[in-house]
PDB file of C-alpha atoms in Angstrom:
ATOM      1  CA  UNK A   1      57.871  -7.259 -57.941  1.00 42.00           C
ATOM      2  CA  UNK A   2      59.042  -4.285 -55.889  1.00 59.00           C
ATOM      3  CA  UNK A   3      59.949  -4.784 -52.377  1.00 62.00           C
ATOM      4  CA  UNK A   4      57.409  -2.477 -51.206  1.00 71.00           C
ATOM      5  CA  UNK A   5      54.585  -4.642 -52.412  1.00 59.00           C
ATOM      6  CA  UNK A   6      55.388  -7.795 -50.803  1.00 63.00           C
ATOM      7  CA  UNK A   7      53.992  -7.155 -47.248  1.00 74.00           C
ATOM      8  CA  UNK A   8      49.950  -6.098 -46.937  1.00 84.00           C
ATOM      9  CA  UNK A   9      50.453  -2.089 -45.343  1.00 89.00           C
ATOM     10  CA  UNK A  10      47.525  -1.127 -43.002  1.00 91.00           C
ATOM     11  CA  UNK A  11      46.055   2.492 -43.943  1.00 92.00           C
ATOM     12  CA  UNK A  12      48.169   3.749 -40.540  1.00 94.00           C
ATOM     13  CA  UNK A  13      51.192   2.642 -42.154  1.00 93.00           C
ATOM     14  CA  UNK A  14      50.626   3.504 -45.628  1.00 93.00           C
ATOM     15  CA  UNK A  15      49.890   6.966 -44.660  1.00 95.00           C
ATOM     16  CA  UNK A  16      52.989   6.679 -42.383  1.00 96.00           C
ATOM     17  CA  UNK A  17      55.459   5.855 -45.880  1.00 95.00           C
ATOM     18  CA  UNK A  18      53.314   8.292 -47.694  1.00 96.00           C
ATOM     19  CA  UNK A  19      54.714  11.210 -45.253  1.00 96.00           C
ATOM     20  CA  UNK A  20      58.390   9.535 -45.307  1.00 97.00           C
ATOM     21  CA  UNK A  21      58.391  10.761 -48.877  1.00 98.00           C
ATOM     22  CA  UNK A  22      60.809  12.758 -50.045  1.00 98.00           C
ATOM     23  CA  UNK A  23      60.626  14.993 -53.099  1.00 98.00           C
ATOM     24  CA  UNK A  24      64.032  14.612 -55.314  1.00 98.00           C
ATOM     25  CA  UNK A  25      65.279  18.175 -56.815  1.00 97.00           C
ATOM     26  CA  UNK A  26      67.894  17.999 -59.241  1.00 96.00           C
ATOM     27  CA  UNK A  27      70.606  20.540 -58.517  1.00 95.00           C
ATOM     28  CA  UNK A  28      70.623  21.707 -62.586  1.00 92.00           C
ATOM     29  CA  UNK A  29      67.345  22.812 -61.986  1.00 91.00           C
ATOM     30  CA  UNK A  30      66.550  26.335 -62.528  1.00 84.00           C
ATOM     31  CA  UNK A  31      63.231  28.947 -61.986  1.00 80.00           C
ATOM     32  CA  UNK A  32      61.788  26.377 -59.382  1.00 91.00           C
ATOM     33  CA  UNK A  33      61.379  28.715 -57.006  1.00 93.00           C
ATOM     34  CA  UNK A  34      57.991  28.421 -57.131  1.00 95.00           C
ATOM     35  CA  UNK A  35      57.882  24.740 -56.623  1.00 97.00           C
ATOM     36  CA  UNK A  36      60.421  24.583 -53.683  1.00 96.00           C
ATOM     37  CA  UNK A  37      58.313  28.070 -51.888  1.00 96.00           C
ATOM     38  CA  UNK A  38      55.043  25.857 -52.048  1.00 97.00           C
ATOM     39  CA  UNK A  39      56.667  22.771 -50.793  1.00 97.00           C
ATOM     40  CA  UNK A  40      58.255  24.316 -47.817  1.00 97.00           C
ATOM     41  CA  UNK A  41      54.932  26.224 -47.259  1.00 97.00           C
ATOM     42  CA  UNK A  42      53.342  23.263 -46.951  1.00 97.00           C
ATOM     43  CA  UNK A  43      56.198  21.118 -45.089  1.00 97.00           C
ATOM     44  CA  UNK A  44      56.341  18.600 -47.777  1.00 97.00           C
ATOM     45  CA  UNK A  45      59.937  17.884 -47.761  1.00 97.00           C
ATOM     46  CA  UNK A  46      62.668  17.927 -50.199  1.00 97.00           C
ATOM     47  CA  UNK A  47      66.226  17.811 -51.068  1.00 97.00           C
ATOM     48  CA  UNK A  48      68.221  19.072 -53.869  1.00 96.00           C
ATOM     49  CA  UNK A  49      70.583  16.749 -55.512  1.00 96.00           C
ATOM     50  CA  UNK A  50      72.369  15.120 -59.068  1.00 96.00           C
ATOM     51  CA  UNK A  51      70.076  12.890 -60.051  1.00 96.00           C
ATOM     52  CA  UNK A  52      70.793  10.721 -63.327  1.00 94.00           C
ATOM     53  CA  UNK A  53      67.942  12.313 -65.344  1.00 94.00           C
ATOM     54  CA  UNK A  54      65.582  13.973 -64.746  1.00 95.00           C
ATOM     55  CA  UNK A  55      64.498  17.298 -62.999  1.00 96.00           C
ATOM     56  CA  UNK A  56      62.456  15.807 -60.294  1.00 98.00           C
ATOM     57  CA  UNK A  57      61.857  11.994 -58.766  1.00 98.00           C
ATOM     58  CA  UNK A  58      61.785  10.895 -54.519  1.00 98.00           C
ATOM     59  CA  UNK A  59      63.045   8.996 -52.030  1.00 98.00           C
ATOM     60  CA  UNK A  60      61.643   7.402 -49.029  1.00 97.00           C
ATOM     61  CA  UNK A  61      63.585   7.764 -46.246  1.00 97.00           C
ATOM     62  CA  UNK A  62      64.192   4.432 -43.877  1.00 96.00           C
ATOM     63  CA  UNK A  63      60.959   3.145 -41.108  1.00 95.00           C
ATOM     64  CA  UNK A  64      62.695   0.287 -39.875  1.00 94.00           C
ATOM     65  CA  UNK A  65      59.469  -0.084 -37.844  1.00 92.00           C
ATOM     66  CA  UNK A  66      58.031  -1.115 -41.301  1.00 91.00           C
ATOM     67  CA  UNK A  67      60.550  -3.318 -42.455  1.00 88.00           C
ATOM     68  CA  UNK A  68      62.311  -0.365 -44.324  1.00 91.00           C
ATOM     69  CA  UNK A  69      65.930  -0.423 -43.407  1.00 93.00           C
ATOM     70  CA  UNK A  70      67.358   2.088 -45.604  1.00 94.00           C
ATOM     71  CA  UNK A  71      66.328   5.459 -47.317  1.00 96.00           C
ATOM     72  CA  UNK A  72      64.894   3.995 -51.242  1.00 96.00           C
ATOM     73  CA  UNK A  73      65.361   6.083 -54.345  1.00 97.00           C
ATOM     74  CA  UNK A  74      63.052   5.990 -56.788  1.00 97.00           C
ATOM     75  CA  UNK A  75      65.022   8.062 -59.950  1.00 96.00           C
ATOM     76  CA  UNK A  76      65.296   4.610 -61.700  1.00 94.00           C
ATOM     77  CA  UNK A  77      61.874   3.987 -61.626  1.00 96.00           C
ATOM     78  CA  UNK A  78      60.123   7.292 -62.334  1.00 98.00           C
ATOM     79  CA  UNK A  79      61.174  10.824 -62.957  1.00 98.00           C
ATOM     80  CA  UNK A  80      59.520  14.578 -64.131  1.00 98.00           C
ATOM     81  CA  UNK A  81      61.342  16.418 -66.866  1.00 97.00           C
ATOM     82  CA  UNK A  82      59.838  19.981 -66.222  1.00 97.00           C
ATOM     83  CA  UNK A  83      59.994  22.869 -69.005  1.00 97.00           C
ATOM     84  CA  UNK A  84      58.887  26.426 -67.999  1.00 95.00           C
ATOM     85  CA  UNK A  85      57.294  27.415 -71.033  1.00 96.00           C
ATOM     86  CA  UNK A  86      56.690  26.652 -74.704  1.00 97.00           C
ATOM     87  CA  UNK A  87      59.870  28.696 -76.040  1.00 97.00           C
ATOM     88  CA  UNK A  88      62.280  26.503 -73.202  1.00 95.00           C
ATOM     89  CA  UNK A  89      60.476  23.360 -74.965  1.00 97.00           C
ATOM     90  CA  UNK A  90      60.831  24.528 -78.552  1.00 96.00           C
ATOM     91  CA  UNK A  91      64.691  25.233 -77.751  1.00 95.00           C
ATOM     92  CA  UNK A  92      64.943  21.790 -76.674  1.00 94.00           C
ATOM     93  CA  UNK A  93      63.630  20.644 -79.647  1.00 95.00           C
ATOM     94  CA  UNK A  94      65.628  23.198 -82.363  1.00 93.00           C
ATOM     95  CA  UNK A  95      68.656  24.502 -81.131  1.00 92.00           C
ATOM     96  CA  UNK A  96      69.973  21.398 -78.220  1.00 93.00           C
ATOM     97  CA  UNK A  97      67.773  18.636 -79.839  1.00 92.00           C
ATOM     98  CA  UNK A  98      71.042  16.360 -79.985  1.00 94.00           C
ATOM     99  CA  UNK A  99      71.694  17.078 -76.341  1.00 93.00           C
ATOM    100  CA  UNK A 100      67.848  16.717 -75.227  1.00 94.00           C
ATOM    101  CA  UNK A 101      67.635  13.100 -77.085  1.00 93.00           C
ATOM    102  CA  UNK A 102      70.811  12.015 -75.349  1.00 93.00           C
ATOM    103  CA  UNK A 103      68.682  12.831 -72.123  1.00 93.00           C
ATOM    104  CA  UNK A 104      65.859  11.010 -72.705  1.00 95.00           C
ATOM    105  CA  UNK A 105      67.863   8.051 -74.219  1.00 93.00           C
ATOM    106  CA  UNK A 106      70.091   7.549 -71.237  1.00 92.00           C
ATOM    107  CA  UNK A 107      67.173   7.323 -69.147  1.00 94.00           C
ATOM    108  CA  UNK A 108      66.053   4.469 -67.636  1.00 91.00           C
ATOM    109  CA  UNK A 109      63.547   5.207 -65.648  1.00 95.00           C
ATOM    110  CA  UNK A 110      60.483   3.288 -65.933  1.00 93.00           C
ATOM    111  CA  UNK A 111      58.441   6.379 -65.822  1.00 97.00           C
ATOM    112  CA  UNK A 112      58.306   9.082 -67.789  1.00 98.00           C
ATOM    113  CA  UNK A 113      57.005  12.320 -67.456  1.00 98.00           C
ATOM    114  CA  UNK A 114      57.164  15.751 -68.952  1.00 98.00           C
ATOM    115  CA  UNK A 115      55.645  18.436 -67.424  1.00 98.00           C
ATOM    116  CA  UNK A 116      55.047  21.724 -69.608  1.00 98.00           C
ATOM    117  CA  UNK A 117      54.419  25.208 -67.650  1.00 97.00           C
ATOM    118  CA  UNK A 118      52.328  28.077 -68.637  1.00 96.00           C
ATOM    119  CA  UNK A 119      51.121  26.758 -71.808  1.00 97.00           C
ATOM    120  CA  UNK A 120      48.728  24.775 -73.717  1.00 97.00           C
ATOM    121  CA  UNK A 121      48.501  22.405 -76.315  1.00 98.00           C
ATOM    122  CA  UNK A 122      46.414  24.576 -78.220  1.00 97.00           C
ATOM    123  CA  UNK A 123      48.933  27.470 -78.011  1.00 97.00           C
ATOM    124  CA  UNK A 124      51.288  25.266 -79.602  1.00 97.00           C
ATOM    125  CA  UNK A 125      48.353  24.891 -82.520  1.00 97.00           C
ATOM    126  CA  UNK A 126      47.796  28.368 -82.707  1.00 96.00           C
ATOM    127  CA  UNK A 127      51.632  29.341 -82.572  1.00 95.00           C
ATOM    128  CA  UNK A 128      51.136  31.323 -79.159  1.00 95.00           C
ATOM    129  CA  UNK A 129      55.045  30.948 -78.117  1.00 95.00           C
ATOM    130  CA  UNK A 130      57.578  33.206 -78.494  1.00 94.00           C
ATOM    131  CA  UNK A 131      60.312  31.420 -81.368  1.00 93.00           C
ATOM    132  CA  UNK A 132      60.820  30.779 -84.839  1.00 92.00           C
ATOM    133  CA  UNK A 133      59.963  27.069 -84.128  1.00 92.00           C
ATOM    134  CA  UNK A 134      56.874  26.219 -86.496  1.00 95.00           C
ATOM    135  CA  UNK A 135      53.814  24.908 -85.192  1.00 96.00           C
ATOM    136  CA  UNK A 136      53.806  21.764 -87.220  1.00 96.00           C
ATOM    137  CA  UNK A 137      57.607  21.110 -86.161  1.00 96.00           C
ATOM    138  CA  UNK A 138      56.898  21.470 -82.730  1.00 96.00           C
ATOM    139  CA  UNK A 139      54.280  18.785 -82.662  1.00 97.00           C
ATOM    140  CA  UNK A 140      55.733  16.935 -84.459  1.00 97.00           C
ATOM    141  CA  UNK A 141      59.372  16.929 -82.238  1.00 96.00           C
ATOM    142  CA  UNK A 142      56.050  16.414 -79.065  1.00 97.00           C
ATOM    143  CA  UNK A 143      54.837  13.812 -80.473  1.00 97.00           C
ATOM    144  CA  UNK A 144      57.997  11.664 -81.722  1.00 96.00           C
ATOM    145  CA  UNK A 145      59.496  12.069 -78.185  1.00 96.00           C
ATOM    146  CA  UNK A 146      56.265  10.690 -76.961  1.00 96.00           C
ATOM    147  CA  UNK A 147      56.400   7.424 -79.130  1.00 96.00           C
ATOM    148  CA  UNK A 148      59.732   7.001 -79.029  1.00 95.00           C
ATOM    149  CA  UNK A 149      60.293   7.433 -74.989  1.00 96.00           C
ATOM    150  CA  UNK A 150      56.695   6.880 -73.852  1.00 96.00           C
ATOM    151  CA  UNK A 151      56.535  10.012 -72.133  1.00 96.00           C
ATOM    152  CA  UNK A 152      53.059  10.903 -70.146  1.00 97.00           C
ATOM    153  CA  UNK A 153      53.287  14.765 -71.535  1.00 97.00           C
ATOM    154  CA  UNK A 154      51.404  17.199 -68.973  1.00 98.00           C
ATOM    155  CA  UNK A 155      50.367  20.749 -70.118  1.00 98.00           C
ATOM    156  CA  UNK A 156      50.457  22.979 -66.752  1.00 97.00           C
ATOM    157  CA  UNK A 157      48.510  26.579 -67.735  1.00 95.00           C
ATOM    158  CA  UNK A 158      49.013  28.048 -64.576  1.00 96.00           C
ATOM    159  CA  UNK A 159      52.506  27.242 -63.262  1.00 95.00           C
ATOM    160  CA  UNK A 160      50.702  27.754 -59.571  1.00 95.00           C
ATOM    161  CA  UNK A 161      49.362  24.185 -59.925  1.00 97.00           C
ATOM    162  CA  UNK A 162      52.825  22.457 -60.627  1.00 97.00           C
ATOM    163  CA  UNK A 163      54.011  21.824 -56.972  1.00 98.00           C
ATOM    164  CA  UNK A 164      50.454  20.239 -56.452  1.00 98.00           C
ATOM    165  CA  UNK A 165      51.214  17.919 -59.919  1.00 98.00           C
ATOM    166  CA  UNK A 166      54.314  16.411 -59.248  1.00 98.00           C
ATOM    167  CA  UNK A 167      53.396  15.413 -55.780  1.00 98.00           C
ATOM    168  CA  UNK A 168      50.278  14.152 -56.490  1.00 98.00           C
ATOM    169  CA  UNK A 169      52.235  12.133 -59.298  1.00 98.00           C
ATOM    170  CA  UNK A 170      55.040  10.697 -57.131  1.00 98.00           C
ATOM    171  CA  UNK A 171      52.530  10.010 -54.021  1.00 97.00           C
ATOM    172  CA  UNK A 172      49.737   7.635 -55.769  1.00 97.00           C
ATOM    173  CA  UNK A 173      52.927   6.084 -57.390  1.00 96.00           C
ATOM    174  CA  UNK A 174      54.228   5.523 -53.956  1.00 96.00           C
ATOM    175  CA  UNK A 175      50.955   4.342 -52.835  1.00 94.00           C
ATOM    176  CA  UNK A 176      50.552   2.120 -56.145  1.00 92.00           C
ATOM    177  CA  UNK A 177      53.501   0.057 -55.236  1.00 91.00           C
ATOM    178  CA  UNK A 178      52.335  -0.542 -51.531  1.00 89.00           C
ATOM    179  CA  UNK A 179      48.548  -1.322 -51.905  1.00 82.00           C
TER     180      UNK A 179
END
């Protein structure tokens, strides 16, 4: 049981943890720009900094009001691996597969997600990326990660709707542990 769920939250103060969110950004991170410009746009905050795997998890910082005493970190629990595009992926996969494994293996995050930018599953079909990776090789690498690290693999065509993702997945996880 997580200490979150063990008082009953009125909607005033569930919407009050909601907004004590905080979006975790790890500092390896590159061409997030994007994410980071919408975020601020919108005052959702964040903060950049090592996290243990990952690209992307939260914290909620302390409502003492609410029985929360301290800020919580949730990059043991769940975390976004995010890829930029098909040909980032299918490097992952043939030239640093060793490396990416050891990733994934070391984490031990409960959840597990991967979030794949301008692409499709059916480009990966049809061979619409830019490598020498085959098509059958690179579902096949997809879809042994997926059994062997129960990853919940999301295809992102439009890299415009990727801020909107991974704070849509970290808030109803939020809210999943309070309710």
């Amino acid at each position: 049981m997580h200490i979150l769920n063990r008082i009953k939250y009125t909607d005033t103060e569930i919407n009050k943890i909601l907004k004590s969110m905080v979006i975790l950004v790890d500092s390896r991170e590159k061409a997030a720009q994007h994410l980071l410009d919408y975020w601020t746009k919108h005052g959702i905050e964040y903060q950049v900094m090592a996290l243990p795997s990952g690209d992307y998890s939260f914290k909620l910082k302390a409502i003492p009001d609410l029985g929360i005493n301290y800020d919580m970190h949730f990059y043991n629990d769940i975390i976004l691996e995010r890829k930029n595009s098909l040909e980032e992926l299918s490097g992952c996969f043939a030239q640093t597969r060793e490396r990416f494994n050891d990733e994934w293996s070391r984490c031990y995050a409960k959840r597990k997600y991967l979030l794949i930018e301008n692409a499709s599953y059916e480009d990966i079909i049809n061979g619409k990326y830019n490598t020498q990776y085959s098509s059958k090789s690179f579902l096949g690498s997809l879809h042994s990660f997926n059994a062997k690290y129960d990853l919940q693999i999301m295809f992102m065509p439009n890299k415009d709707y990727s801020p909107i993702y991974i704070l849509a997945v970290f808030q109803y996880y939020l809210r999943y542990l309070i309710k």
